[in-house]
Amino acid sequence: MIVWENFGSRTDTVFCGVFDGHGPHGHMVAKRVRDSLPLKLSAHWEVNLKSEDVLKEISLNAGASLNSEDASLISAAEESRVSIDVEEAEKQPEVFQTLKESFLKAYKVMDRELRSYTNIDCFCSGTTAVTFVKQGQDLVIGNVGDSRAVLGTRDKSGSLTAVQLTVDLKPNLPAEAERIRKCRGRVFALRDEPEVARVWLPNSDSPGLAMARAFGDFCLKDFGLISVPEISYRRLTGKDEFIVLATDGIWDVLSNDEVVKIIASTSSHSSAARSLVEAAVRAWRTKYPTSKVDDCAVVCLFLDSNSNNLSTASNTNYNDETVSMEANEVGAKTDDASGPTALPRSGTVREGNEVSGEGDDVSEEGIEEASEHEELLSEVGTEWSALEGVSRLNTLLTLPKFVPDKEEK
């Protein structure tokens, strides 16, 4: 997880993101994307803003020197296309157009960079990424994978309601499945979990990825899996109270409305995310007592300008050891993502060298995070399987390998 206030050196801007790794080295992929993607997005945003200023100046100069004879050379078709482009652009604010291009470039560069890493094996490992930039009342969201963003807002009657801001990009979506099949990838569900569509190689029953877009997972990138984010925009109003980013470990056991109610019912903003993670863990143990609790990570951004508390918390459980990490400076890098120090999958990056303790006062938004990761609840030698029709693993690579002469048809 990451929260970056004053993103891009803008005092009214905040960047938030949640990353859920999968596969043998998913935790390292998620950590690298968390540390690198915001910096790339900030850099591309700055470049795009400067490019726009240059283009505007060129356009003004070109317009002043254009004579009637030159203007007559513009075809009717070109005039029509230009008018349509302008009309479409005017429907969205300028910040959306600029950030949309920045998101697309940053995600593309990030995935290309992952492919070049020699210290992280991303061939069958990857991560989701649900991120947003909030500048003033403008909210731009970039999403890859099956993590989700939900808004808690008031309806016309004043009741608190949930609005889903992103689409879970899974292979069961018709458009996603069509793209994958056109690229010779296969989409089907296992008998044990008929509701969970997975992506498979053309001639091999692996890896069984339960999402249609992801960073990494290069074994499937030639067969329909992409890392292109779905970009969306929303203009926030006074009725909007908070935004929740969370991994599928939350949404698999709690509905959007349940999540919003849990967040709203907490006694303080600083305990909201922690309460949500605890509720999700209880729901997992109640609904699926024989299976492991999926990774649950939450970032909650409160939009009330009167709120002035910032609370961050992250717990990562590896081999019964809980590790919390908090970076003291923007874009803090890890020495080696393949080493033991790369295991913590969650943390906070904030603008400047100042780190606030829990409950410290800050201006404007109240932001808090929580994460819960649990060990697999299986004994040594026990074969893993997805139970009760809900996927426990985003990739089946950790399951026993298929043996050709014993493969079930």
XYZ file of N, CA and C in Angstrom, residues 22-205:
552
model
N 0.751 -11.959 -6.533
C 0.367 -13.366 -6.662
C 1.484 -14.124 -7.357
N 1.496 -15.427 -7.151
C 2.558 -16.250 -7.718
C 3.714 -16.393 -6.742
N 4.714 -17.205 -7.097
C 5.831 -17.493 -6.185
C 6.570 -16.258 -5.689
N 6.691 -15.230 -6.538
C 7.431 -14.023 -6.162
C 6.533 -12.787 -6.186
N 5.245 -13.012 -5.976
C 4.284 -11.917 -6.062
C 4.540 -10.803 -5.073
N 5.012 -11.157 -3.854
C 5.252 -10.122 -2.852
C 6.361 -9.174 -3.291
N 7.364 -9.702 -4.003
C 8.449 -8.850 -4.472
C 8.005 -7.978 -5.644
N 7.176 -8.535 -6.511
C 6.654 -7.757 -7.639
C 5.790 -6.608 -7.121
N 4.910 -6.913 -6.170
C 4.028 -5.882 -5.615
C 4.838 -4.773 -4.956
N 5.856 -5.151 -4.238
C 6.684 -4.165 -3.543
C 7.425 -3.277 -4.535
N 7.949 -3.871 -5.597
C 8.677 -3.078 -6.583
C 7.736 -2.109 -7.311
N 6.548 -2.585 -7.656
C 5.576 -1.711 -8.319
C 5.148 -0.592 -7.374
N 4.908 -0.939 -6.117
C 4.532 0.085 -5.140
C 5.587 1.177 -5.027
N 6.873 0.784 -5.046
C 7.951 1.752 -4.869
C 8.239 2.564 -6.129
N 7.971 1.991 -7.298
C 8.385 2.627 -8.549
C 7.264 3.330 -9.308
N 6.058 2.752 -9.301
C 4.977 3.294 -10.130
C 4.626 4.746 -9.807
N 4.494 5.137 -8.530
C 4.142 6.535 -8.252
C 5.158 7.528 -8.793
N 6.441 7.176 -8.715
C 7.477 8.060 -9.230
C 7.371 8.204 -10.740
N 7.085 7.112 -11.423
C 6.931 7.163 -12.874
C 5.708 7.991 -13.251
N 4.620 7.812 -12.519
C 3.409 8.578 -12.802
C 3.650 10.070 -12.591
N 4.325 10.416 -11.511
C 4.621 11.818 -11.233
C 5.495 12.427 -12.323
N 6.498 11.663 -12.765
C 7.403 12.157 -13.806
C 6.680 12.360 -15.132
N 5.853 11.390 -15.524
C 5.113 11.512 -16.787
C 4.084 12.633 -16.720
N 3.493 12.825 -15.569
C 2.523 13.912 -15.399
C 3.199 15.258 -15.620
N 4.395 15.424 -15.042
C 5.133 16.667 -15.188
C 5.519 16.903 -16.648
N 5.967 15.849 -17.317
C 6.349 15.965 -18.735
C 5.141 16.329 -19.584
N 4.006 15.700 -19.325
C 2.801 15.983 -20.107
C 2.321 17.408 -19.909
N 2.424 17.913 -18.692
C 2.022 19.301 -18.434
C 2.900 20.277 -19.195
N 4.211 20.004 -19.209
C 5.129 20.871 -19.942
C 4.885 20.776 -21.442
N 4.595 19.561 -21.922
C 4.326 19.374 -23.353
C 3.073 20.128 -23.772
N 2.065 20.120 -22.910
C 0.824 20.835 -23.218
C 1.083 22.331 -23.340
N 1.910 22.871 -22.459
C 2.224 24.304 -22.516
C 2.929 24.652 -23.814
N 3.863 23.768 -24.215
C 4.597 24.003 -25.467
C 3.651 23.926 -26.660
N 2.764 22.918 -26.673
C 1.828 22.755 -27.784
C 0.864 23.928 -27.886
N 0.436 24.445 -26.735
C -0.461 25.599 -26.757
C 0.217 26.808 -27.375
N 1.493 26.995 -27.005
C 2.236 28.128 -27.550
C 2.433 27.978 -29.054
N 2.765 26.751 -29.485
C 2.933 26.498 -30.923
C 1.620 26.709 -31.660
N 0.531 26.244 -31.063
C -0.779 26.378 -31.683
C -1.167 27.828 -31.858
N -0.885 28.630 -30.850
C -1.215 30.057 -30.938
C -0.390 30.737 -32.021
N 0.898 30.411 -32.080
C 1.761 31.008 -33.097
C 1.363 30.560 -34.494
N 1.022 29.264 -34.635
C 0.628 28.736 -35.940
C -0.695 29.342 -36.388
N -1.599 29.515 -35.451
C -2.905 30.087 -35.777
C -2.789 31.517 -36.253
N -1.865 32.263 -35.677
C -1.707 33.661 -36.063
C -1.111 33.797 -37.449
N -0.293 32.814 -37.884
C 0.379 32.905 -39.180
C -0.380 32.189 -40.296
N -1.465 31.512 -39.951
C -2.212 30.751 -40.952
C -3.032 31.698 -41.817
N -2.800 31.695 -43.165
C -3.579 32.557 -44.041
C -4.764 31.805 -44.618
N -5.594 32.483 -45.324
C -6.828 31.892 -45.838
C -6.556 30.772 -46.812
N -5.484 30.895 -47.599
C -5.162 29.854 -48.574
C -4.753 28.564 -47.878
N -3.948 28.705 -46.794
C -3.542 27.522 -46.035
C -4.743 26.873 -45.373
N -5.627 27.707 -44.862
C -6.793 27.183 -44.158
C -7.690 26.396 -45.090
N -7.751 26.790 -46.339
C -8.635 26.119 -47.287
C -8.155 24.718 -47.620
N -6.900 24.410 -47.274
C -6.351 23.096 -47.565
C -6.839 22.039 -46.584
N -7.413 22.488 -45.467
C -7.938 21.537 -44.490
C -9.201 20.910 -45.049
N -9.209 19.612 -45.148
C -10.353 18.933 -45.745
C -11.543 18.943 -44.805
N -12.707 18.683 -45.385
C -13.929 18.621 -44.584
C -13.858 17.484 -43.570
N -13.243 16.399 -43.995
C -13.122 15.259 -43.091
C -12.260 15.606 -41.885
N -11.173 16.310 -42.111
C -10.290 16.703 -41.026
C -10.992 17.669 -40.079
N -11.770 18.587 -40.677
C -12.514 19.533 -39.857
C -13.495 18.793 -38.945
N -14.159 17.788 -39.522
C -15.120 17.008 -38.749
C -14.434 16.269 -37.619
N -13.265 15.652 -37.929
C -12.542 14.902 -36.916
C -12.069 15.817 -35.792
N -11.554 16.978 -36.149
C -11.077 17.922 -35.146
C -12.207 18.367 -34.233
N -13.378 18.654 -34.833
C -14.508 19.117 -34.032
C -14.982 18.030 -33.070
N -14.933 16.761 -33.526
C -15.339 15.647 -32.659
C -14.359 15.490 -31.506
N -13.039 15.582 -31.809
C -12.037 15.452 -30.771
C -12.195 16.543 -29.712
N -12.441 17.755 -30.168
C -12.609 18.869 -29.244
C -13.844 18.659 -28.379
N -14.912 18.181 -29.018
C -16.153 17.953 -28.283
C -15.963 16.898 -27.200
N -15.249 15.798 -27.537
C -15.014 14.744 -26.558
C -14.128 15.248 -25.421
N -13.104 16.035 -25.770
C -12.176 16.536 -24.761
C -12.863 17.486 -23.789
N -13.833 18.256 -24.304
C -14.509 19.232 -23.464
C -15.423 18.572 -22.431
N -15.759 17.291 -22.654
C -16.619 16.599 -21.705
C -15.883 16.278 -20.409
N -14.556 16.210 -20.469
C -13.754 15.896 -19.305
C -12.822 17.071 -19.003
N -12.514 17.289 -17.741
C -11.594 18.380 -17.395
C -10.188 18.103 -17.914
N -9.409 19.141 -18.000
C -8.061 19.022 -18.541
C -7.189 18.098 -17.701
N -7.408 18.120 -16.369
C -6.591 17.280 -15.495
C -6.809 15.799 -15.805
N -8.018 15.434 -16.214
C -8.267 14.034 -16.544
C -7.524 13.628 -17.809
N -7.589 14.465 -18.830
C -6.917 14.137 -20.080
C -5.409 13.981 -19.867
N -4.841 14.886 -19.069
C -3.399 14.835 -18.819
C -3.028 13.611 -17.979
N -3.797 13.371 -16.920
C -3.489 12.237 -16.045
C -3.767 10.900 -16.722
N -4.763 10.841 -17.577
C -5.056 9.599 -18.283
C -3.850 9.171 -19.104
N -3.295 10.112 -19.857
C -2.119 9.805 -20.663
C -0.936 9.428 -19.767
N -0.814 10.111 -18.634
C 0.287 9.827 -17.705
C 0.147 8.434 -17.095
N -1.069 8.056 -16.711
C -1.319 6.723 -16.168
C -0.943 5.653 -17.192
N -1.399 5.828 -18.426
C -1.136 4.831 -19.463
C 0.361 4.665 -19.703
N 1.088 5.770 -19.764
C 2.531 5.706 -19.994
C 3.253 5.082 -18.807
N 2.882 5.493 -17.601
C 3.564 4.990 -16.409
C 3.358 3.490 -16.236
N 2.133 3.002 -16.459
C 1.865 1.574 -16.334
C 2.639 0.784 -17.396
N 2.711 1.326 -18.606
C 3.427 0.640 -19.686
C 4.908 0.532 -19.372
N 5.496 1.635 -18.926
C 6.920 1.642 -18.599
C 7.208 0.728 -17.408
N 6.303 0.718 -16.425
C 6.482 -0.121 -15.246
C 6.518 -1.600 -15.621
N 5.600 -2.020 -16.459
C 5.555 -3.429 -16.841
C 6.773 -3.809 -17.673
N 7.189 -2.910 -18.553
C 8.370 -3.171 -19.371
C 9.618 -3.273 -18.493
N 9.672 -2.460 -17.471
C 10.809 -2.486 -16.555
C 10.856 -3.791 -15.756
N 9.681 -4.276 -15.348
C 9.622 -5.548 -14.614
C 10.202 -6.684 -15.443
N 9.936 -6.662 -16.739
C 10.437 -7.723 -17.621
C 11.960 -7.750 -17.656
N 12.571 -6.588 -17.466
C 14.028 -6.498 -17.582
C 14.758 -6.838 -16.285
N 14.017 -6.947 -15.167
C 14.672 -7.232 -13.893
C 15.267 -8.640 -13.894
N 16.484 -8.749 -13.392
C 17.127 -10.054 -13.267
C 17.014 -10.603 -11.849
N 16.714 -9.726 -10.879
C 16.653 -10.183 -9.488
C 15.230 -10.495 -9.034
N 14.241 -10.327 -9.923
C 12.863 -10.704 -9.609
C 12.327 -11.531 -10.777
N 11.887 -12.738 -10.499
C 11.323 -13.597 -11.531
C 9.841 -13.274 -11.684
N 9.528 -12.515 -12.732
C 8.143 -12.105 -12.981
C 7.465 -12.956 -14.043
N 8.090 -14.065 -14.440
C 7.534 -14.870 -15.523
C 6.181 -15.449 -15.135
N 6.071 -15.944 -13.926
C 4.802 -16.497 -13.443
C 4.358 -15.835 -12.140
N 4.801 -14.631 -11.913
C 4.401 -13.857 -10.735
C 4.018 -12.458 -11.178
N 3.105 -11.842 -10.441
C 2.664 -10.509 -10.817
C 1.932 -9.828 -9.681
N 1.271 -8.726 -10.000
C 0.538 -7.983 -8.987
C -0.590 -7.176 -9.622
N -1.617 -6.934 -8.818
C -2.664 -6.004 -9.208
C -2.197 -4.599 -8.836
N -2.940 -3.592 -9.259
C -2.656 -2.211 -8.857
C -3.925 -1.391 -9.040
N -4.512 -0.948 -7.936
C -5.606 0.008 -8.020
C -5.094 1.292 -7.375
N -5.032 2.354 -8.154
C -4.414 3.597 -7.704
C -5.297 4.775 -8.099
N -5.123 5.872 -7.391
C -5.822 7.089 -7.814
C -5.011 8.323 -7.463
N -5.281 9.376 -8.205
C -4.753 10.703 -7.901
C -5.949 11.609 -7.641
N -5.961 12.232 -6.492
C -7.015 13.197 -6.159
C -6.386 14.585 -6.111
N -6.832 15.449 -7.000
C -6.354 16.832 -7.010
C -7.564 17.740 -6.818
N -7.642 18.356 -5.661
C -8.837 19.134 -5.357
C -10.046 18.216 -5.320
N -11.033 18.524 -6.147
C -12.231 17.694 -6.229
C -12.195 16.727 -7.408
N -11.099 16.710 -8.149
C -10.959 15.809 -9.295
C -10.305 14.504 -8.859
N -10.930 13.395 -9.235
C -10.428 12.066 -8.882
C -10.210 11.259 -10.158
N -8.975 10.820 -10.383
C -8.638 9.998 -11.548
C -8.096 8.667 -11.035
N -8.690 7.570 -11.523
C -8.366 6.232 -11.023
C -7.766 5.386 -12.138
N -6.702 4.665 -11.815
C -6.109 3.701 -12.732
C -6.150 2.324 -12.100
N -6.660 1.332 -12.834
C -6.862 0.011 -12.234
C -6.407 -1.112 -13.152
N -5.666 -2.044 -12.576
C -5.260 -3.278 -13.244
C -5.479 -4.423 -12.255
N -6.233 -5.449 -12.669
C -6.451 -6.595 -11.804
C -7.794 -6.556 -11.093
N -7.871 -7.258 -9.959
C -9.156 -7.428 -9.290
C -9.234 -6.772 -7.919
N -8.292 -5.875 -7.597
C -8.488 -5.025 -6.430
C -9.540 -3.979 -6.802
N -10.079 -3.270 -5.820
C -11.265 -2.450 -6.111
C -11.260 -1.129 -5.351
N -11.890 -0.117 -5.958
C -12.098 1.177 -5.317
C -13.592 1.409 -5.157
N -14.007 1.822 -3.959
C -15.412 2.084 -3.661
C -15.535 3.427 -2.943
N -16.558 4.162 -3.303
C -16.816 5.477 -2.706
C -17.983 5.396 -1.733
N -17.815 5.975 -0.553
C -18.911 6.107 0.396
C -19.517 7.488 0.250
N -20.767 7.575 -0.166
C -21.392 8.864 -0.453
C -22.831 8.886 0.037
N -23.426 10.072 0.113
C -24.810 10.233 0.536
C -25.718 10.330 -0.689
N -26.851 9.605 -0.643
C -27.803 9.694 -1.748
C -28.764 10.859 -1.511
N -29.798 10.963 -2.330
C -30.727 12.097 -2.252
C -31.452 12.154 -0.916
N -31.648 10.992 -0.311
C -32.343 10.956 0.983
C -31.401 11.155 2.162
N -30.117 11.288 1.886
C -29.129 11.476 2.945
C -28.560 10.202 3.501
N -28.964 9.057 2.955
C -28.452 7.771 3.426
C -27.081 7.488 2.824
N -26.222 6.894 3.638
C -24.892 6.546 3.153
C -24.990 5.339 2.234
N -24.393 5.433 1.059
C -24.463 4.350 0.082
C -23.091 4.120 -0.545
N -22.912 2.950 -1.132
C -21.639 2.591 -1.762
C -21.734 2.746 -3.271
N -20.710 3.340 -3.864
C -20.607 3.473 -5.317
C -19.291 2.837 -5.749
N -19.366 1.785 -6.543
C -18.152 1.117 -7.010
C -17.520 1.954 -8.115
N -16.253 2.306 -7.935
C -15.553 3.189 -8.858
C -14.755 2.446 -9.921
N -14.487 1.173 -9.700
C -13.699 0.389 -10.652
C -14.408 -0.919 -10.981
N -13.966 -1.540 -12.046
C -14.473 -2.852 -12.453
C -13.411 -3.894 -12.128
N -13.806 -5.001 -11.524
C -12.869 -6.098 -11.273
C -12.518 -6.732 -12.617
N -11.292 -6.547 -13.041
C -10.883 -6.980 -14.381
C -10.493 -8.460 -14.354
N -11.524 -9.292 -14.424
C -11.355 -10.743 -14.373
C -11.687 -11.374 -15.725
N -11.257 -12.608 -15.939
C -11.497 -13.267 -17.237
C -12.962 -13.575 -17.525
N -13.840 -13.457 -16.527
C -15.253 -13.734 -16.800
C -15.956 -12.580 -17.500
N -15.307 -11.420 -17.609
C -15.882 -10.309 -18.364
C -15.800 -10.640 -19.854
N -16.889 -10.496 -20.592
C -16.901 -10.888 -22.012
C -15.793 -10.238 -22.834
N -15.589 -8.943 -22.661
C -14.572 -8.252 -23.453
C -13.170 -8.757 -23.129
N -12.919 -9.028 -21.841
C -11.604 -9.528 -21.448
C -11.382 -10.946 -21.988
N -12.394 -11.796 -21.867
C -12.284 -13.175 -22.354
C -12.086 -13.203 -23.860
N -12.789 -12.308 -24.576
C -12.655 -12.273 -26.033
C -11.231 -11.906 -26.440
N -10.646 -10.902 -25.773
C -9.281 -10.497 -26.096
C -8.310 -11.642 -25.850
N -8.470 -12.321 -24.726
C -7.568 -13.429 -24.368
C -7.673 -14.560 -25.382
N -8.879 -14.914 -25.767
C -9.066 -16.010 -26.727
C -8.545 -15.630 -28.115
N -8.662 -14.381 -28.493
C -8.113 -13.942 -29.783
C -6.599 -14.069 -29.816
N -5.993 -14.006 -28.643
C -4.537 -14.143 -28.547
C -4.116 -15.583 -28.233
N -5.038 -16.520 -28.397
C -4.813 -17.952 -28.230
C -4.729 -18.394 -26.772
N -4.984 -17.474 -25.827
C -5.082 -17.889 -24.438
C -6.406 -18.609 -24.208
N -6.498 -19.397 -23.158
C -7.733 -20.114 -22.852
C -8.330 -19.579 -21.552
N -9.657 -19.575 -21.491
C -10.368 -19.123 -20.300
C -11.368 -20.198 -19.894
N -11.180 -20.762 -18.715
C -12.173 -21.698 -18.180
C -11.963 -21.829 -16.680
N -12.960 -22.368 -16.000
C -12.920 -22.550 -14.548
C -12.687 -24.017 -14.207
N -12.139 -24.242 -13.041
C -11.934 -25.605 -12.568
C -13.238 -26.175 -12.020
N -13.299 -27.507 -11.976
C -14.515 -28.148 -11.464
C -14.785 -27.777 -10.006
N -13.704 -27.613 -9.210
C -13.856 -27.304 -7.787
C -14.381 -25.895 -7.535
N -14.205 -25.007 -8.516
C -14.604 -23.606 -8.353
C -15.184 -23.082 -9.670
N -16.371 -23.494 -10.013
C -16.951 -23.154 -11.313
C -17.208 -21.665 -11.519
N -17.241 -20.883 -10.429
C -17.505 -19.453 -10.568
C -16.256 -18.641 -10.863
N -15.077 -19.251 -10.774
C -13.823 -18.513 -10.918
C -13.174 -18.825 -12.263
N -13.352 -17.930 -13.223
C -12.712 -18.092 -14.533
C -11.215 -17.810 -14.402
N -10.416 -18.572 -15.105
C -8.962 -18.418 -15.048
C -8.365 -18.394 -16.456
N -7.169 -17.820 -16.553
C -6.453 -17.718 -17.826
C -5.378 -18.798 -17.876
N -5.365 -19.535 -19.004
C -4.439 -20.652 -19.162
C -3.663 -20.507 -20.474
N -2.475 -21.096 -20.496
C -1.670 -21.136 -21.721
C -2.373 -21.982 -22.782
N -2.045 -21.770 -24.059
C -2.732 -22.492 -25.142
C -2.612 -24.007 -25.048
N -1.439 -24.499 -24.674
C -1.204 -25.940 -24.699
C -0.773 -26.511 -23.359
N -1.106 -25.795 -22.289
C -0.713 -26.262 -20.960
C -1.725 -25.802 -19.925
N -2.044 -26.683 -18.998
C -2.985 -26.327 -17.932
C -2.275 -25.569 -16.814
